[in-house]
XYZ file of C-alpha atoms in Angstrom:
211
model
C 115.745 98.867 90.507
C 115.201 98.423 94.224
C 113.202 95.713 95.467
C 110.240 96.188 97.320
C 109.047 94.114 99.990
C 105.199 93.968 100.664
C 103.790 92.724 103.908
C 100.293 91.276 102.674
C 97.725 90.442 105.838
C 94.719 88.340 104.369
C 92.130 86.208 106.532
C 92.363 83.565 104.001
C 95.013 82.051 101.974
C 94.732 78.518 100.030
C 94.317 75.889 101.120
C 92.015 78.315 103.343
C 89.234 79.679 101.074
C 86.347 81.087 102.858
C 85.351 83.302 99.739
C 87.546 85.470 96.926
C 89.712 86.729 98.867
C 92.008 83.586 98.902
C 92.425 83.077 95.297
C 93.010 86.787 94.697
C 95.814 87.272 97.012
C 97.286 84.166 96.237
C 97.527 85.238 92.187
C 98.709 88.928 93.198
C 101.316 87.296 95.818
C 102.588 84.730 92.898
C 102.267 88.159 89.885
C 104.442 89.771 92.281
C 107.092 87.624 93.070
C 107.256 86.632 89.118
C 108.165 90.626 88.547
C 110.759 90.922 90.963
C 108.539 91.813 94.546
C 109.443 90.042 97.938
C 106.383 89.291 99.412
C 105.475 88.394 102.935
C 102.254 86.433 103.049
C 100.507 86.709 106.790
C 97.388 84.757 107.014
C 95.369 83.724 109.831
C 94.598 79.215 109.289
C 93.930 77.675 112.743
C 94.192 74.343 110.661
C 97.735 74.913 108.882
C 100.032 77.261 110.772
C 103.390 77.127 110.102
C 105.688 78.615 107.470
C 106.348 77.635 103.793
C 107.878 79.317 100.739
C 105.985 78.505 97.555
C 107.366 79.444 94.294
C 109.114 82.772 96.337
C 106.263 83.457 98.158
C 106.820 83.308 101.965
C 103.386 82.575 103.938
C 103.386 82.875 107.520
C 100.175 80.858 108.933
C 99.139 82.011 112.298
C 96.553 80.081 114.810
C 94.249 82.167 116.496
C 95.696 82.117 120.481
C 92.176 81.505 121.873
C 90.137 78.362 120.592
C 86.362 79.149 122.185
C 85.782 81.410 119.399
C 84.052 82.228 116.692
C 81.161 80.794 119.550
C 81.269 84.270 121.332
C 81.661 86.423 117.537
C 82.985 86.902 114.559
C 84.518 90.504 116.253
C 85.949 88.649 119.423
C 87.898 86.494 116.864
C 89.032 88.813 114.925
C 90.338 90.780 117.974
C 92.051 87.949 119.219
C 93.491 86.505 116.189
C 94.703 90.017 115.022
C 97.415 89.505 118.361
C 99.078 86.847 117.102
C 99.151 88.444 113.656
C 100.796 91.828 115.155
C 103.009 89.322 116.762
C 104.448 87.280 113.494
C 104.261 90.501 111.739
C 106.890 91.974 114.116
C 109.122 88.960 114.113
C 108.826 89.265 109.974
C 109.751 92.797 110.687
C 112.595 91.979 113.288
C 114.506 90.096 111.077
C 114.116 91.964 107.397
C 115.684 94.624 109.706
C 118.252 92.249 110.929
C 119.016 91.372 107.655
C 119.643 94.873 106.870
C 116.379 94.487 104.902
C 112.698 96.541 105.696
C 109.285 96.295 104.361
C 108.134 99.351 102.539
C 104.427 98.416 102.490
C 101.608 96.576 104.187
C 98.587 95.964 102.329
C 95.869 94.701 104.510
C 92.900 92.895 103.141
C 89.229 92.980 104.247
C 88.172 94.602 107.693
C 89.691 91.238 109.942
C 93.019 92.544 109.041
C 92.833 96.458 109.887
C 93.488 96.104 113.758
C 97.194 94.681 112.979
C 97.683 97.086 110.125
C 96.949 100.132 112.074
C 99.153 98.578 114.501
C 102.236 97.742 112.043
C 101.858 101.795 111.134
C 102.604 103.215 114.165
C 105.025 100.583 116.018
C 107.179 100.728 113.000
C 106.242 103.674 111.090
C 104.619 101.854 107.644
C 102.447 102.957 105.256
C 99.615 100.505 104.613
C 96.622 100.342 102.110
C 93.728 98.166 102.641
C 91.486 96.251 100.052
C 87.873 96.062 100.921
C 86.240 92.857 98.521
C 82.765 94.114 100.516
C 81.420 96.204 103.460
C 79.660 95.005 106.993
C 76.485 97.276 105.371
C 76.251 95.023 102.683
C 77.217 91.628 105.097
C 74.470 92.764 107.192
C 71.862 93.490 105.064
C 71.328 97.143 106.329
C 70.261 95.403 109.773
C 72.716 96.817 112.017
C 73.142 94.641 115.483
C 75.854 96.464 118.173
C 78.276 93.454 116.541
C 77.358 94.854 113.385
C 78.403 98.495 114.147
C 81.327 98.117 115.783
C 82.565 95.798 112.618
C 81.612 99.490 110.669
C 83.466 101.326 113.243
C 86.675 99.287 112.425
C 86.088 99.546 108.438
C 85.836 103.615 109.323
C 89.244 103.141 110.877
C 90.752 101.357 108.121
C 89.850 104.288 105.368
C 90.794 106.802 107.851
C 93.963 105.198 108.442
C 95.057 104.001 105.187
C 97.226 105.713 102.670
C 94.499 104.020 99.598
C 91.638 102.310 99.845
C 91.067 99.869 96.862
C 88.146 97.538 95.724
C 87.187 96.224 92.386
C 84.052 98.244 91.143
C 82.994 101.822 90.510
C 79.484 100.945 92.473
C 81.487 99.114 95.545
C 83.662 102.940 95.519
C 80.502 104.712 95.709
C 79.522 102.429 98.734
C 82.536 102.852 100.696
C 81.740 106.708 100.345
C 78.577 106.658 100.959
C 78.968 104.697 104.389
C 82.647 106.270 104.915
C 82.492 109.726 103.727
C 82.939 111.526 100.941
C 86.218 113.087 102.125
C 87.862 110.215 100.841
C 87.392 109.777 97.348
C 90.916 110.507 96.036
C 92.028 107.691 98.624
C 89.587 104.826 96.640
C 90.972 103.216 93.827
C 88.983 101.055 91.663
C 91.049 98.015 90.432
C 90.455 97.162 86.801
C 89.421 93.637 85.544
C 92.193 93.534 83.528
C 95.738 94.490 84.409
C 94.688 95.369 87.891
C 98.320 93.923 88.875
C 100.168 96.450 87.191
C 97.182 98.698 88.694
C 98.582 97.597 92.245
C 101.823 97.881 91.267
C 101.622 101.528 90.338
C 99.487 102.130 93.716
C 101.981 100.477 95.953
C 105.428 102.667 94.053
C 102.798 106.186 94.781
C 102.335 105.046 98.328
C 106.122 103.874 99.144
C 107.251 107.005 97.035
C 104.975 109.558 99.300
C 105.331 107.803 102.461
């Protein structure tokens, strides 16, 4: 069997946890690797960047470039920090290929990763799919600020963009169509509670497979 290699972008990674999102890429990272995936970890952690291979997973931990933020917004700092992710992602990139390696897949978590995704698809031609653990309608209460909306704006881009959009309920699906259009409901995938690994699994081989 060929391996795969995954590129996975998260916002948070342990010892980061901000929320969820942390613990659940950290067990699909570690279910991955135990079933034969090379996985690429990119995670932005002002407090612990560096690089570190634990138990076959290689994390890349990137500092956002400019310290005065989040004081100006949450948007600002994702902008800025998604540089030096496009930047580690390219030298992760650079040297698969110089190993006479490639990644097949990025899978981009939450709506702080999308700018870099987006990126990674054009400058090198890879197919990415993006989880969404919630939605800036839902963050915001319905109470949309001009921060607010352009948040939405890059969520739109990342279901537009994606080859799958995944989440982890049948009511969060129906949200992300409602807000994102309808035109995209063979794109969501609804991860199980159990097996959703295996789920993944089968999502990533449909997406490398069609790409």
């Amino acid at each position: 069997m060929t391996l795969l290699r995954v590129l996975i972008l998260t916002w948070e990674y342990p010892p980061k946890r901000l929320g969820s999102v942390a613990d659940h890429v950290f067990t699909l990272s570690h279910e991955l690797v135990k079933q034969g995936y090379e996985i690429e970890v990119l995670a932005e952690d002002d407090l612990n960047p560096g690089i570190e291979d634990v138990a076959g997973v290689h994390i890349h931990r990137v500092a956002n470039p400019i310290k005065t933020h989040p004081n100006a917004s949450l948007l600002t700092f994702a902008m800025t920090a998604s540089v030096a992710m496009e930047q580690e992602a390219s030298n992760i990139i650079y040297h698969c290929r110089k190993r006479g390696e490639k990644i097949d897949l990025v899978h981009a978590h939450e709506w702080l990763t999308i700018s870099p995704a987006v990126t990674l698809k054009y400058a090198f031609n890879l197919p990415f799919i993006i989880t969404l653990h919630s939605i800036e309608a839902h963050r915001c209460h319905g109470i949309f600020g001009p921060i607010n909306i352009a948040i939405q704006e890059v969520e739109s881009t990342g279901v537009q963009e994606s080859a799958k959009v995944l989440t982890t309920t049948e009511w969060m699906k129906d949200e992300i169509l409602k807000y994102y259009g309808e035109n995209h409901r063979n794109k969501v995938q609804v991860l199980p509670p159990e097996g959703w690994v295996q789920k993944m699994k089968n999502i990533y081989g449909e997406v490398i497979k069609t790409s």
